Amino acid sequence: MQIDADVSNGYQYLTYKPSLVDGKQYADVQNAIAAEDGKPPVFPSSFPLANTNWWKLATQQASVLNRSVSFSGNDKNSKYYLSGNYMKQTGVLRNTDLERYSVRMGAEKKFSDRVKVGSNFYGAATSSHMQRYVADITAPLYSVFTSPPSIPVYNANGSYYQYLGKDNPLALLLEPTNLSSNKLINGNMFADYDIVKNLTYHFSAGAEYSGTTAGQYTPRTLVNGQANNGVAAEQMNTSFRWLVEQYLTYKYKRGVHDLTIMAGTSNQKDIFEGLGAGSRGFSTDLYLFYNLNAGSIPQVAGSSNTPGSNRSEAKLTSYFGRLNYAYNDEILATFTLRRDGSSRFAPNHRYGTFPSGALAWKMTNVPFIADLKLFSTLKARVSYGIAGNDRIGDYSYMSRFSNYGTALNTGGTLSGGIEPVSLINSNLKWESNAQANIGIDMGFWGDRLTATIDLYRKKTSDLLLAVPIGQWWGFSTQILNAGAIENKGVELAISSQNIKGKDFTWSTLFNIAYNRQKCLSLANNVNIISTNTANPSGVVSAREFTRLEPGKELGVIYGFKYLGTIKSGETYAAQPNSKPGDPKYADLDKSGTVTQDDRTYLGNSSPHYIAGLGNDFQYKNFSLNVFFQGAFGYHLYNMNKLVLESTTSTDILNRWVAGKNENTSIPREGYFLSSYGSYVNSRFVENASYVRLKLVSLSYDLPSELLSKTKIVDGLRIYASAQNLLTFTGYSGTDPEVNSHVNTSAGGSAVQAANPNNLAGGIDFNSFPAFRTFIVGIKLTIH
């Protein structure tokens, strides 16, 4: 038996630190704006000015702790594995943490030359205190970013200070309870039986259960809790999946011919259930959400705390086959065929057929190639295949109904009923992804230098898309098979053994990929599908900021071209009612007035290039790994900058002021009150290309001759690592990798279009900032 133990501790620090005004600077600016508008000062001389750094108070140095131990062993006919892990992490945002216990075990036994069985099990229990990181003004980070630094944290009696009837951000972080716990169990088993020579039967069955309980409580120390004498809610969600697969494999080999044929079936079922309830009006805050009956009002009408339950099921049945053929290990061929059936489609379109094939030619031994004495490896490849996608909501093809309550007479109680929530579409069918690929693999100098090049084209047809429809149907969208998306690109990977000495080795791996995306078509009579932003301030409505349009990429940012600020004495005919200090937008259509028709495409939110560069160094018992990653040719909509520029950022010190500071692009009062244009404009669309030193790790292995003297220790490694150490970018926002508006719950669709937010990638608003992590640890192996 071998025992491995791994112990590590780490610390995490935020990589993003906004530049914020202090309390006096904020008060001076707000008072100056009020004076310019003929209003009384926001912070009169009698106001006890504070100097509060909400960002500093809301964040902290975080820690991560990892402990694991594993046992493994094997003999001629069996092997086993057992491991346990404990992980605890505190968040860089206060009142966030995660704790997890997990265990994994596996065993495999060969009972005879014809029978082998095995099983695996994984279980985990996780609990965490959470915060919401959403592109919404209700997120705690929004309050942290925008709350006045001129106000204090506490009143003289120790209670939380409330400004203009609103909670301060520290109270919003520390006082609410937002706890989630999850129990996960996953197990599977398999058996292989050699029926006759070269013919094997494989059977496997597995199941997974996940149960999550989440609870929230808002105490009376907060405005909402005080108004309702405490608000509590609890949700329970479970998912259960089972999967059974079985297939036959036949192998035939004679001379230069090598043939493998496989055919089988797969059956899967997913069951989801949810339950939630809430109440308010508690006599004490001590119960939290564990005693909903203690609330005098058993529901909160119109909120997520309203009692409710749900259940859904999905089934997937598949039949598949594969044929592999090799001629003299030089000509290789693979052909597959799948027949998949999904309950997410109507019975007349439930099944889809998806073939694929690939050919490869190892050319190293071809005489004229061998005579070149250039390649140690040379292989050409070509492939084409079609895959299906059913990642939409369950029962999407049906006309679905939901509960609806209404009062039948004035002042009467609500009477329960139902209302339709979607239109029927009995013709909904599989989305298909057809991809062609041509590639070549090369090796030089005994494969000390290798290179792989791939060119591909992927076309997604019959998109599962939420398409806008006429409101006379009673709904704004309907899920249809509509349109097509194309992805084309090239990928390059190079690896090299630069130095291969007795005591020192150095190897490098580099890869880069280029992808260009284009919408080919949408549904009939639909030319554009647009997505709105979240509300950035609470005083304006959401605005369109991305579009899906034939001929364009997915999620292209769309808005006004910003020209700066209007100066004193300037007459800008296109904005006749603008005042000096207002934002100025381009009249692109030359109509003489800035209107919605002057919007244009401002940038793409998907990178055109992604790249990685890793170097491994080994000197005697020391190992060093350095890994860079990067993305290029894309943009982010920096809504954080938009909001901060009008509230607490030091940028507000450079705002437009008549006769004093007119050579600036920052408007007098921001963008929200402008009669023309929009806050969705080119000023906040930034190139987000970056290169990041993603990982640096260093380790030292104690010499084996030293460990052999212990008679029990096989290995002892001391290691240290740093993640997100450096980032090189011109992007001024939270982090060039953020995307707070996208939602990937819909699965693998090319546009994930059952949820329109998936067309709205590329927004940085209340995103959780990246953090820099330092870890040190030790790994021990004994027998």
PDB file of C-alpha atoms in Angstrom, residues 68 86 481 544:
ATOM      1  CA  SER A  68      -5.725  15.536   1.611  1.00  0.00           C
ATOM      2  CA  TYR A  86     -10.733  18.953   3.351  1.00  0.00           C
ATOM      3  CA  ASN A 481     -35.122  26.370 -34.811  1.00  0.00           C
ATOM      4  CA  GLU A 544     -29.875  47.897 -25.784  1.00  0.00           C
TER       5      GLU A 544
END
